[in-house]
Amino acid sequence: MLKFVFLSVLLLAGGVKGQDDEFLYDVFPPDFQWGVATSAYQIEGGAFADGKGLSNWDYWSHNGSYEGHCNVRDCQNGDVGGDSYHKFREDAALIKSMGADFYRFSLSWARIVPTGRVADGVNQAGIDHYNEVIDNLIAEGITPFITLYHWDLPLPLTWDGSWLNEDIIEHFKDYARIVFENYGDRVKLWLSFNEPHVFCFADWTYAYLNPFNWTQPVKPYICSHNILKAHALAWRMYDSEFRPTQGGKMGITLNCDWPEPLDPANSAHVEASDRSMHFHYGLYANPLLRGEYPPIMRSLIDAKSEAEGRNESRLPSFDAEWTQIVNGTLDFLGLNHYFAYKVVPDDNNESIWVEGDANIHIEPDDESWNHTAVGWPITPFGIRKVVKWIADEYNYPIYITENGYGHWENDTFNDPIRVEFYKQYINNVLRAVRLDGADVKSYTAWSLLDNYEWASGYSVRFGVHHVNYTDPNLTRTPKASAMYLKVVFADNGFPNATRTD
Ligand code: GAL
């Protein structure tokens, strides 16, 4: 009875198509694509298998740095993880049973090029492994969508300065060539980098390891500059040498949460939100689509650098040649999105973090917002707003490459909050497409299965499939959210109230 009352309310609420805050019953365009995602270090295991080199994360997860403490919660590492290195066929069967169109996964650079430098040799066993993964996906009717770099860097390159050392640009290009040569006949969707803003800014654990301390405010911008050059060279190489015969597409994926103005009626607050978007998303999208950093970043960081008594701006510039190389090197824009946060303008923020440079301040979450078990805001309106901002600013195809819900390890098979999360977030993507006219081509749930959540180890579960880490078989079991997504994927959205309520 209660369920009936609830359903009726929903039906009534959903009946008026197009109103801003109401659930929209409609479908996505017919060519819309659905997928699930993972990354190599988070699921593969096989850390020392078959000639693979060590990565920054193999080292980082095994070594402590904070006064003898482990870097990762409970000293956990990805040595075995979900063992997808051996269980990739099982994983593909899960993807198939969800009815997903594609699988977004990343390659371990060190598995293919053990030292990171192609001149030192490539690892045929690593190349063969991914050939099997790709062939198996295709045999199951799943499109492979490959990320070249999802944070695991060959260790020798890490000791060499990681993304702060310009030499890495050519090493990345050489690695990309090996990848396109070996897999490009069957793989048509590529991402160069996953979330450079995270590994360049957020925490040196993801990029540099000691002694490369991120706290100097110039390093995130040097890292980003080198990422942009590396992306551009790889894209140009793909475009001229591989695309003519292989015919695929290559983008980059950028993390971007939504800066909600504290007072949306106050234009200064709206401008603060806009600045935050330029400093997070525009930092990469603008150079790749327009050949230069967002003008607001240029003027603010140049002025601050001068005031700090520096001879040159902390934000590097592209010379004429690099401007030409970098400009126009995207086939689509990738977006990873999880939550919203509240911003206000703040001209006196001295923080060396993005807020200081962007003249903004982050306020506490709105009292009305719910949070995930691990404390992230649940703000489905944010995905619509962030997509609309990107669409308005760049008018370019958008692939949503990550979105999902994390829970502590006591997550169960019955995960109604995750189900509701997906329902509301995907509906807001639908509204961005149908009501705001955004050109969103695809949606990807993070993640196919529970995995190694970086510095949180296995304590946080993002999967729509549960992995039993205490069972030697690492058994995977679908959660209710996997079954829910299966219905949304099959329906291509929410054609009516009965299927997904
Ligand atoms: C993203 C990252 C993923 C995953 C996810 C959930 O930032 O790309 O690897 O960890 O967050 O936290």
Coordinates of C-alpha atoms and ligand atoms in Angstrom, one line a residue:
M1 CA 0.0 0.0 0.0
L2 CA 2.7 2.4 1.0
K3 CA 4.6 1.6 -2.1
F4 CA 1.5 2.3 -4.1
V5 CA 1.1 5.8 -2.5
F6 CA 4.7 6.5 -3.1
L7 CA 4.5 5.4 -6.7
S8 CA 1.4 7.6 -7.3
V9 CA 3.2 10.6 -5.9
L10 CA 6.1 9.9 -8.2
L11 CA 3.8 9.5 -11.2
L12 CA 2.1 12.8 -10.5
A13 CA 5.4 14.5 -9.9
G14 CA 6.9 13.1 -13.1
G15 CA 3.9 13.8 -15.2
V16 CA 4.8 17.4 -16.1
K17 CA 7.6 16.9 -18.5
G18 CA 10.3 19.4 -18.5
Q19 CA 9.9 21.2 -15.2
D20 CA 13.2 22.0 -13.6
D21 CA 13.2 19.9 -10.4
E22 CA 11.0 17.0 -11.5
F23 CA 11.9 13.5 -12.5
L24 CA 11.9 13.4 -16.3
Y25 CA 10.3 10.3 -18.0
D26 CA 12.0 10.2 -21.4
V27 CA 14.8 8.3 -23.2
F28 CA 18.2 9.3 -24.4
P29 CA 18.9 9.7 -28.2
P30 CA 19.0 6.3 -30.0
D31 CA 22.8 6.3 -30.4
F32 CA 23.5 7.0 -26.7
Q33 CA 26.1 4.6 -25.2
W34 CA 26.2 3.0 -21.8
G35 CA 29.2 1.6 -20.0
V36 CA 31.0 0.7 -16.8
A37 CA 34.6 1.6 -15.8
T38 CA 37.6 0.4 -13.9
S39 CA 41.4 1.1 -13.9
A40 CA 44.4 -1.1 -14.1
Y41 CA 46.0 -0.7 -10.6
Q42 CA 42.6 -0.7 -9.0
I43 CA 41.5 -4.1 -10.2
E44 CA 44.2 -6.1 -12.0
G45 CA 46.6 -7.5 -9.4
G46 CA 49.3 -9.5 -11.2
A47 CA 51.6 -6.8 -10.0
F48 CA 54.7 -8.9 -10.5
A49 CA 53.4 -11.2 -13.2
D50 CA 55.0 -12.0 -16.6
G51 CA 57.6 -9.3 -16.9
K52 CA 55.6 -6.4 -15.7
G53 CA 57.7 -3.5 -14.4
L54 CA 57.0 -1.7 -11.1
S55 CA 54.8 1.4 -10.9
N56 CA 54.6 4.3 -8.5
W57 CA 51.7 2.6 -6.9
D58 CA 53.5 -0.7 -6.5
Y59 CA 56.1 1.2 -4.6
W60 CA 53.9 3.6 -2.8
S61 CA 51.5 1.0 -1.4
H62 CA 54.4 -1.0 0.0
N63 CA 56.2 1.8 1.6
G64 CA 55.4 4.2 4.4
S65 CA 56.3 7.8 4.5
Y66 CA 54.4 9.4 7.2
E67 CA 56.7 8.8 10.2
G68 CA 56.7 5.0 9.7
H69 CA 53.0 4.8 8.9
C70 CA 51.7 3.2 5.7
N71 CA 50.7 5.4 2.9
V72 CA 47.5 3.5 2.3
R73 CA 44.8 2.7 4.8
D74 CA 45.6 -0.6 6.6
C75 CA 48.8 -0.9 4.6
Q76 CA 46.8 -2.4 1.7
N77 CA 48.2 -2.8 -1.8
G78 CA 47.1 -3.9 -5.2
D79 CA 49.3 -6.9 -5.6
V80 CA 46.3 -9.2 -6.0
G81 CA 43.3 -6.9 -5.8
G82 CA 40.4 -8.2 -7.7
D83 CA 42.8 -10.3 -9.7
S84 CA 41.2 -9.1 -13.0
Y85 CA 44.6 -10.0 -14.6
H86 CA 43.4 -13.5 -14.4
K87 CA 39.6 -13.0 -14.1
F88 CA 39.1 -10.7 -17.1
R89 CA 36.8 -13.2 -18.8
E90 CA 34.6 -13.3 -15.7
D91 CA 34.5 -9.5 -15.6
A92 CA 33.5 -9.3 -19.3
A93 CA 30.6 -11.8 -18.5
L94 CA 29.4 -9.4 -15.8
I95 CA 29.5 -6.4 -18.2
K96 CA 27.7 -8.4 -20.8
S97 CA 25.0 -9.5 -18.3
M98 CA 24.4 -5.8 -17.5
G99 CA 23.8 -5.1 -21.2
A100 CA 26.5 -2.4 -21.3
D101 CA 27.7 -1.1 -24.7
F102 CA 31.3 -0.5 -23.7
Y103 CA 33.9 -1.1 -21.0
R104 CA 36.2 1.7 -20.0
F105 CA 39.4 0.3 -18.5
S106 CA 43.0 1.4 -18.4
L107 CA 46.3 -0.2 -19.4
S108 CA 49.2 -0.6 -17.1
W109 CA 52.1 1.3 -18.8
A110 CA 54.6 -0.8 -16.8
R111 CA 53.0 -4.0 -18.0
I112 CA 53.6 -3.0 -21.6
V113 CA 56.8 -1.0 -21.2
P114 CA 58.4 -2.1 -18.0
T115 CA 60.7 0.8 -17.4
G116 CA 58.4 3.3 -19.0
R117 CA 61.0 4.0 -21.8
V118 CA 60.4 2.1 -25.0
A119 CA 64.1 2.2 -25.8
D120 CA 64.7 -0.2 -22.8
G121 CA 62.3 -2.7 -24.4
V122 CA 58.7 -3.7 -24.5
N123 CA 57.1 -6.7 -22.7
Q124 CA 55.5 -9.0 -25.2
A125 CA 53.6 -10.9 -22.5
G126 CA 52.0 -7.6 -21.4
I127 CA 51.0 -6.8 -24.9
D128 CA 49.6 -10.3 -25.4
H129 CA 47.6 -10.0 -22.2
Y130 CA 45.7 -6.9 -23.3
N131 CA 45.2 -8.5 -26.8
E132 CA 43.3 -11.3 -25.0
V133 CA 41.3 -8.8 -22.9
I134 CA 40.3 -6.9 -26.0
D135 CA 39.5 -9.9 -28.1
N136 CA 37.4 -11.4 -25.4
L137 CA 35.4 -8.2 -24.9
I138 CA 34.8 -7.9 -28.6
A139 CA 33.7 -11.6 -28.7
E140 CA 31.2 -10.8 -25.9
G141 CA 29.9 -7.8 -28.0
I142 CA 31.4 -5.1 -25.7
T143 CA 33.2 -2.1 -27.1
P144 CA 36.6 -1.6 -25.5
F145 CA 37.2 2.0 -24.4
I146 CA 40.8 2.4 -23.2
T147 CA 42.5 4.9 -20.9
L148 CA 46.2 5.1 -21.5
Y149 CA 47.1 6.6 -18.2
H150 CA 45.1 6.1 -15.0
W151 CA 47.7 7.2 -12.4
D152 CA 50.0 4.2 -12.4
L153 CA 53.4 5.4 -13.7
P154 CA 56.4 3.1 -14.3
L155 CA 58.7 3.6 -11.3
P156 CA 61.9 4.7 -13.1
L157 CA 59.9 7.6 -14.6
T158 CA 58.6 8.4 -11.2
W159 CA 62.2 8.7 -9.8
D160 CA 63.1 10.8 -12.8
G161 CA 60.6 13.5 -11.8
S162 CA 57.4 12.1 -13.0
W163 CA 55.2 14.7 -14.9
L164 CA 57.4 17.5 -13.8
N165 CA 60.2 16.3 -16.1
E166 CA 59.6 17.3 -19.7
D167 CA 61.3 14.1 -21.0
I168 CA 58.2 12.2 -20.0
I169 CA 56.3 13.8 -22.9
E170 CA 58.2 11.8 -25.5
H171 CA 58.1 8.6 -23.3
F172 CA 54.3 8.9 -23.2
K173 CA 54.2 9.3 -26.9
D174 CA 56.4 6.3 -27.5
Y175 CA 54.2 4.2 -25.2
A176 CA 51.1 5.5 -27.0
R177 CA 52.6 4.4 -30.3
I178 CA 53.1 0.9 -29.1
V179 CA 49.5 0.8 -27.9
F180 CA 48.0 2.1 -31.1
E181 CA 50.2 -0.2 -33.2
N182 CA 49.1 -3.2 -31.2
Y183 CA 45.4 -2.6 -30.4
G184 CA 44.2 0.2 -32.7
D185 CA 42.9 -2.2 -35.3
R186 CA 40.2 -3.2 -32.8
V187 CA 40.0 -0.3 -30.3
K188 CA 38.3 2.8 -31.5
L189 CA 37.8 4.8 -28.3
W190 CA 40.7 6.3 -26.4
L191 CA 41.4 8.5 -23.5
S192 CA 44.9 9.9 -23.0
F193 CA 44.7 10.8 -19.3
N194 CA 42.4 10.2 -16.4
E195 CA 41.8 13.3 -14.2
P196 CA 45.1 15.2 -14.5
H197 CA 43.7 17.7 -12.0
V198 CA 43.8 15.1 -9.3
F199 CA 47.3 13.8 -9.9
C200 CA 48.8 17.2 -10.6
F201 CA 47.1 19.0 -7.7
A202 CA 45.3 17.0 -5.2
D203 CA 48.1 15.1 -3.5
W204 CA 51.6 14.1 -4.3
T205 CA 50.8 10.5 -3.5
Y206 CA 49.2 10.2 -6.9
A207 CA 51.9 11.6 -8.9
Y208 CA 55.3 12.2 -7.5
L209 CA 56.1 10.3 -4.3
N210 CA 58.8 11.8 -2.1
P211 CA 60.8 13.9 -2.6
F212 CA 58.6 15.8 -5.1
N213 CA 56.6 17.9 -2.8
W214 CA 53.4 19.3 -4.4
T215 CA 53.2 22.1 -1.9
Q216 CA 55.2 24.5 -4.0
P217 CA 52.5 26.3 -5.9
V218 CA 54.2 26.1 -9.3
K219 CA 54.4 22.3 -9.6
P220 CA 50.7 21.6 -10.4
Y221 CA 50.9 23.9 -13.3
I222 CA 54.1 22.4 -14.7
C223 CA 52.6 19.0 -14.3
S224 CA 49.5 20.1 -16.2
H225 CA 51.5 21.8 -18.9
N226 CA 53.5 18.6 -19.6
I227 CA 50.2 16.6 -19.6
L228 CA 48.7 18.9 -22.2
K229 CA 51.8 18.6 -24.4
A230 CA 51.9 14.8 -24.0
H231 CA 48.2 14.5 -24.8
A232 CA 48.6 16.8 -27.9
L233 CA 51.6 14.9 -29.3
A234 CA 49.8 11.5 -28.8
W235 CA 46.6 12.9 -30.4
R236 CA 48.5 14.3 -33.4
M237 CA 50.4 11.1 -33.9
Y238 CA 47.1 9.2 -33.7
D239 CA 45.5 11.6 -36.1
S240 CA 48.2 11.5 -38.8
E241 CA 49.5 8.0 -38.5
F242 CA 46.7 5.8 -37.2
R243 CA 43.4 7.4 -37.7
P244 CA 43.5 7.2 -41.5
T245 CA 43.4 3.4 -41.3
Q246 CA 42.0 2.8 -37.8
G247 CA 39.3 5.5 -37.7
G248 CA 38.9 5.9 -33.9
K249 CA 38.5 8.8 -31.5
M250 CA 40.6 10.2 -28.7
G251 CA 39.8 12.5 -25.8
I252 CA 40.9 13.2 -22.3
T253 CA 38.9 12.8 -19.2
L254 CA 38.7 15.6 -16.6
N255 CA 37.3 15.4 -13.1
C256 CA 34.9 18.3 -12.4
D257 CA 32.6 18.6 -9.4
W258 CA 30.1 21.4 -9.4
P259 CA 30.8 24.7 -7.7
E260 CA 27.3 25.7 -6.6
P261 CA 27.2 29.5 -5.8
L262 CA 26.3 30.0 -2.1
D263 CA 23.8 32.6 -3.2
P264 CA 22.7 31.9 -6.8
A265 CA 21.0 35.3 -7.0
N266 CA 24.3 37.1 -6.2
S267 CA 26.3 37.7 -9.4
A268 CA 29.6 37.8 -7.6
H269 CA 28.9 34.3 -6.3
V270 CA 28.0 33.1 -9.8
E271 CA 31.2 34.5 -11.1
A272 CA 33.1 32.7 -8.3
S273 CA 31.5 29.4 -9.5
D274 CA 32.5 30.3 -13.0
R275 CA 36.1 30.9 -12.0
S276 CA 36.2 27.5 -10.2
M277 CA 35.0 25.8 -13.4
H278 CA 37.7 27.5 -15.5
F279 CA 40.4 26.5 -12.9
H280 CA 39.3 22.9 -12.9
Y281 CA 37.9 22.1 -16.3
G282 CA 39.0 25.0 -18.5
L283 CA 42.6 24.5 -17.4
Y284 CA 42.8 21.5 -19.7
A285 CA 39.8 21.9 -22.0
N286 CA 40.7 25.4 -23.1
P287 CA 44.2 24.8 -24.3
L288 CA 43.1 21.6 -26.1
L289 CA 40.2 23.3 -27.8
R290 CA 41.5 26.9 -28.1
G291 CA 45.2 26.8 -27.8
E292 CA 45.5 28.8 -24.5
Y293 CA 44.7 28.7 -20.8
P294 CA 41.4 30.3 -19.8
P295 CA 41.9 34.1 -19.9
I296 CA 40.8 34.4 -16.3
M297 CA 43.5 31.9 -15.2
R298 CA 46.1 33.8 -17.2
S299 CA 45.3 37.2 -15.7
L300 CA 44.9 36.1 -12.1
I301 CA 47.9 33.8 -11.9
D302 CA 50.1 36.3 -13.8
A303 CA 49.2 39.1 -11.4
K304 CA 49.7 36.9 -8.3
S305 CA 53.1 35.7 -9.6
E306 CA 54.2 39.3 -10.1
A307 CA 53.0 40.2 -6.6
E308 CA 55.0 37.3 -5.3
G309 CA 58.1 38.8 -6.9
R310 CA 58.6 36.1 -9.4
N311 CA 60.3 36.7 -12.8
E312 CA 57.8 34.6 -14.6
S313 CA 54.2 33.4 -14.1
R314 CA 53.6 30.2 -12.2
L315 CA 51.2 29.4 -15.0
P316 CA 53.5 28.5 -18.0
S317 CA 52.7 29.6 -21.5
F318 CA 52.7 27.8 -24.8
D319 CA 55.0 29.4 -27.4
A320 CA 53.7 29.8 -30.9
E321 CA 54.8 26.3 -32.0
W322 CA 53.3 24.6 -29.0
T323 CA 50.1 26.6 -29.3
Q324 CA 49.6 25.2 -32.8
I325 CA 50.4 21.7 -31.6
V326 CA 48.1 21.8 -28.6
N327 CA 45.2 23.6 -30.2
G328 CA 42.4 21.4 -31.6
T329 CA 43.5 18.0 -30.2
L330 CA 40.3 16.6 -28.9
D331 CA 37.6 14.4 -30.6
F332 CA 35.4 14.7 -27.5
L333 CA 35.5 16.0 -23.9
G334 CA 35.5 13.5 -21.0
L335 CA 33.9 14.2 -17.7
N336 CA 34.2 12.4 -14.4
H337 CA 31.7 13.8 -11.9
Y338 CA 30.7 12.9 -8.3
F339 CA 29.3 15.9 -6.3
A340 CA 28.7 19.6 -5.8
Y341 CA 30.3 22.0 -3.3
K342 CA 29.4 25.6 -2.3
V343 CA 31.6 28.5 -3.3
V344 CA 31.8 32.2 -2.5
P345 CA 34.2 34.8 -3.9
D346 CA 37.3 35.5 -1.8
D347 CA 40.0 37.9 -3.0
N348 CA 42.1 37.4 0.1
N349 CA 42.4 33.6 0.0
E350 CA 46.1 33.0 0.6
S351 CA 45.8 29.3 0.0
I352 CA 48.3 27.8 -2.4
W353 CA 45.6 25.4 -3.4
V354 CA 43.3 26.2 -6.4
E355 CA 41.0 28.4 -4.3
G356 CA 43.7 30.9 -3.6
D357 CA 44.6 31.4 -7.2
A358 CA 40.9 31.4 -8.3
N359 CA 39.9 33.9 -5.6
I360 CA 37.2 31.6 -4.2
H361 CA 36.4 30.0 -0.9
I362 CA 34.7 26.7 -0.3
E363 CA 31.8 26.9 2.2
P364 CA 30.4 24.0 4.2
D365 CA 27.8 21.8 2.4
D366 CA 24.2 22.9 2.4
E367 CA 22.4 21.5 5.4
S368 CA 19.8 20.0 3.1
W369 CA 22.3 17.9 1.2
N370 CA 22.5 14.1 1.9
H371 CA 25.9 12.4 1.9
T372 CA 27.2 9.0 0.9
A373 CA 28.3 6.7 3.6
V374 CA 31.9 7.9 3.0
G375 CA 30.8 11.6 3.3
W376 CA 30.5 12.8 -0.3
P377 CA 27.6 15.0 -1.0
I378 CA 24.7 13.4 -3.0
T379 CA 23.8 16.3 -5.2
P380 CA 22.2 15.0 -8.5
F381 CA 21.4 18.5 -9.7
G382 CA 25.2 19.1 -9.9
I383 CA 25.8 16.8 -12.8
R384 CA 23.2 18.6 -14.9
K385 CA 24.7 22.0 -14.0
V386 CA 28.3 20.9 -14.7
V387 CA 27.3 19.3 -18.1
K388 CA 25.3 22.5 -19.0
W389 CA 28.3 24.7 -18.1
I390 CA 30.7 22.6 -20.3
A391 CA 28.1 22.5 -23.2
D392 CA 27.5 26.2 -23.0
E393 CA 31.3 27.0 -22.8
Y394 CA 32.6 24.6 -25.4
N395 CA 29.7 23.3 -27.4
Y396 CA 31.5 20.0 -27.9
P397 CA 30.5 16.3 -27.6
I398 CA 30.7 15.2 -23.9
Y399 CA 31.4 11.6 -22.8
I400 CA 30.6 11.0 -19.1
T401 CA 33.3 8.6 -18.2
E402 CA 32.8 8.2 -14.4
N403 CA 30.0 8.7 -11.9
G404 CA 29.2 6.5 -8.9
Y405 CA 28.6 6.0 -5.2
G406 CA 31.1 4.8 -2.6
H407 CA 30.3 3.0 0.6
W408 CA 32.3 1.5 3.4
E409 CA 33.3 -2.1 3.3
N410 CA 30.1 -3.2 5.0
D411 CA 28.3 -2.4 1.7
T412 CA 25.7 -5.1 0.9
F413 CA 24.2 -6.7 -2.1
N414 CA 21.1 -4.7 -1.4
D415 CA 22.3 -1.1 -2.0
P416 CA 19.1 1.0 -2.3
I417 CA 21.0 4.3 -1.8
R418 CA 23.3 3.5 -4.7
V419 CA 20.3 2.6 -6.8
E420 CA 18.7 5.9 -6.0
F421 CA 22.0 7.7 -6.6
Y422 CA 22.2 6.3 -10.2
K423 CA 18.5 7.0 -10.8
Q424 CA 18.7 10.6 -9.9
Y425 CA 22.1 11.4 -11.4
I426 CA 21.3 9.7 -14.7
N427 CA 17.9 11.5 -14.8
N428 CA 19.8 14.8 -14.4
V429 CA 22.0 13.8 -17.3
L430 CA 18.8 13.1 -19.3
R431 CA 17.6 16.6 -18.4
A432 CA 20.9 18.1 -19.5
V433 CA 20.4 16.4 -22.8
R434 CA 16.7 16.9 -23.4
L435 CA 16.0 20.2 -21.6
D436 CA 19.4 22.0 -21.9
G437 CA 20.4 20.6 -25.3
A438 CA 23.8 19.3 -24.2
D439 CA 25.5 16.9 -26.6
V440 CA 26.2 14.1 -24.2
K441 CA 27.1 10.9 -26.0
S442 CA 27.6 8.4 -23.2
Y443 CA 27.3 7.6 -19.5
T444 CA 29.7 5.4 -17.5
A445 CA 29.1 4.0 -14.1
W446 CA 32.1 3.9 -11.7
S447 CA 32.6 1.1 -11.1
L448 CA 32.0 -2.4 -12.6
L449 CA 33.2 -4.0 -9.4
D450 CA 34.6 -3.1 -5.9
N451 CA 38.2 -2.2 -6.2
Y452 CA 41.3 -0.6 -4.6
E453 CA 40.2 2.9 -3.8
W454 CA 43.7 4.4 -3.8
A455 CA 44.8 5.7 -0.4
S456 CA 41.6 4.3 1.1
G457 CA 42.6 0.8 0.0
Y458 CA 39.7 -1.7 0.1
S459 CA 37.8 0.2 2.8
V460 CA 35.6 2.0 0.2
R461 CA 33.5 0.1 -2.3
F462 CA 32.3 1.7 -5.5
G463 CA 31.3 -1.4 -7.4
V464 CA 28.0 -2.4 -8.7
H465 CA 29.4 -5.9 -8.2
H466 CA 30.5 -7.0 -4.8
V467 CA 34.0 -8.6 -4.5
N468 CA 34.5 -11.0 -1.6
Y469 CA 38.1 -10.4 -0.7
T470 CA 38.2 -13.1 2.0
D471 CA 37.2 -15.8 -0.5
P472 CA 40.3 -17.0 -2.4
N473 CA 38.1 -17.0 -5.5
L474 CA 37.4 -13.3 -5.1
T475 CA 33.8 -14.1 -6.0
R476 CA 31.9 -11.3 -7.7
T477 CA 28.2 -10.9 -7.0
P478 CA 25.8 -8.4 -8.6
K479 CA 24.4 -5.8 -6.2
A480 CA 20.9 -4.4 -6.7
S481 CA 22.5 -1.4 -8.5
A482 CA 23.9 -3.6 -11.2
M483 CA 20.4 -5.0 -11.9
Y484 CA 18.9 -1.5 -11.8
L485 CA 21.5 -0.2 -14.3
K486 CA 20.7 -3.1 -16.5
V487 CA 17.1 -1.9 -16.8
V488 CA 18.1 1.7 -17.4
F489 CA 20.6 0.6 -20.1
A490 CA 18.0 -1.6 -21.8
D491 CA 15.4 1.2 -21.7
N492 CA 18.0 3.8 -22.8
G493 CA 16.7 6.0 -19.9
F494 CA 13.3 6.2 -18.2
P495 CA 10.6 5.7 -20.7
N496 CA 8.0 5.5 -18.0
A497 CA 7.5 5.1 -14.3
T498 CA 6.8 1.4 -14.1
R499 CA 10.2 0.0 -15.3
T500 CA 12.5 1.6 -12.8
D501 CA 10.4 2.3 -9.7
Ligands
GAL1 C1 38.0 9.0 -9.6 C2 39.1 8.1 -10.1 C3 38.8 6.6 -9.9 C4 38.1 6.3 -8.7 C5 36.9 7.3 -8.4 C6 36.2 7.1 -7.1 O1 38.6 10.2 -9.2 O2 39.4 8.3 -11.5 O3 40.0 5.9 -10.1 O4 38.9 6.1 -7.6 O5 37.4 8.6 -8.4 O6 36.9 7.7 -6.0

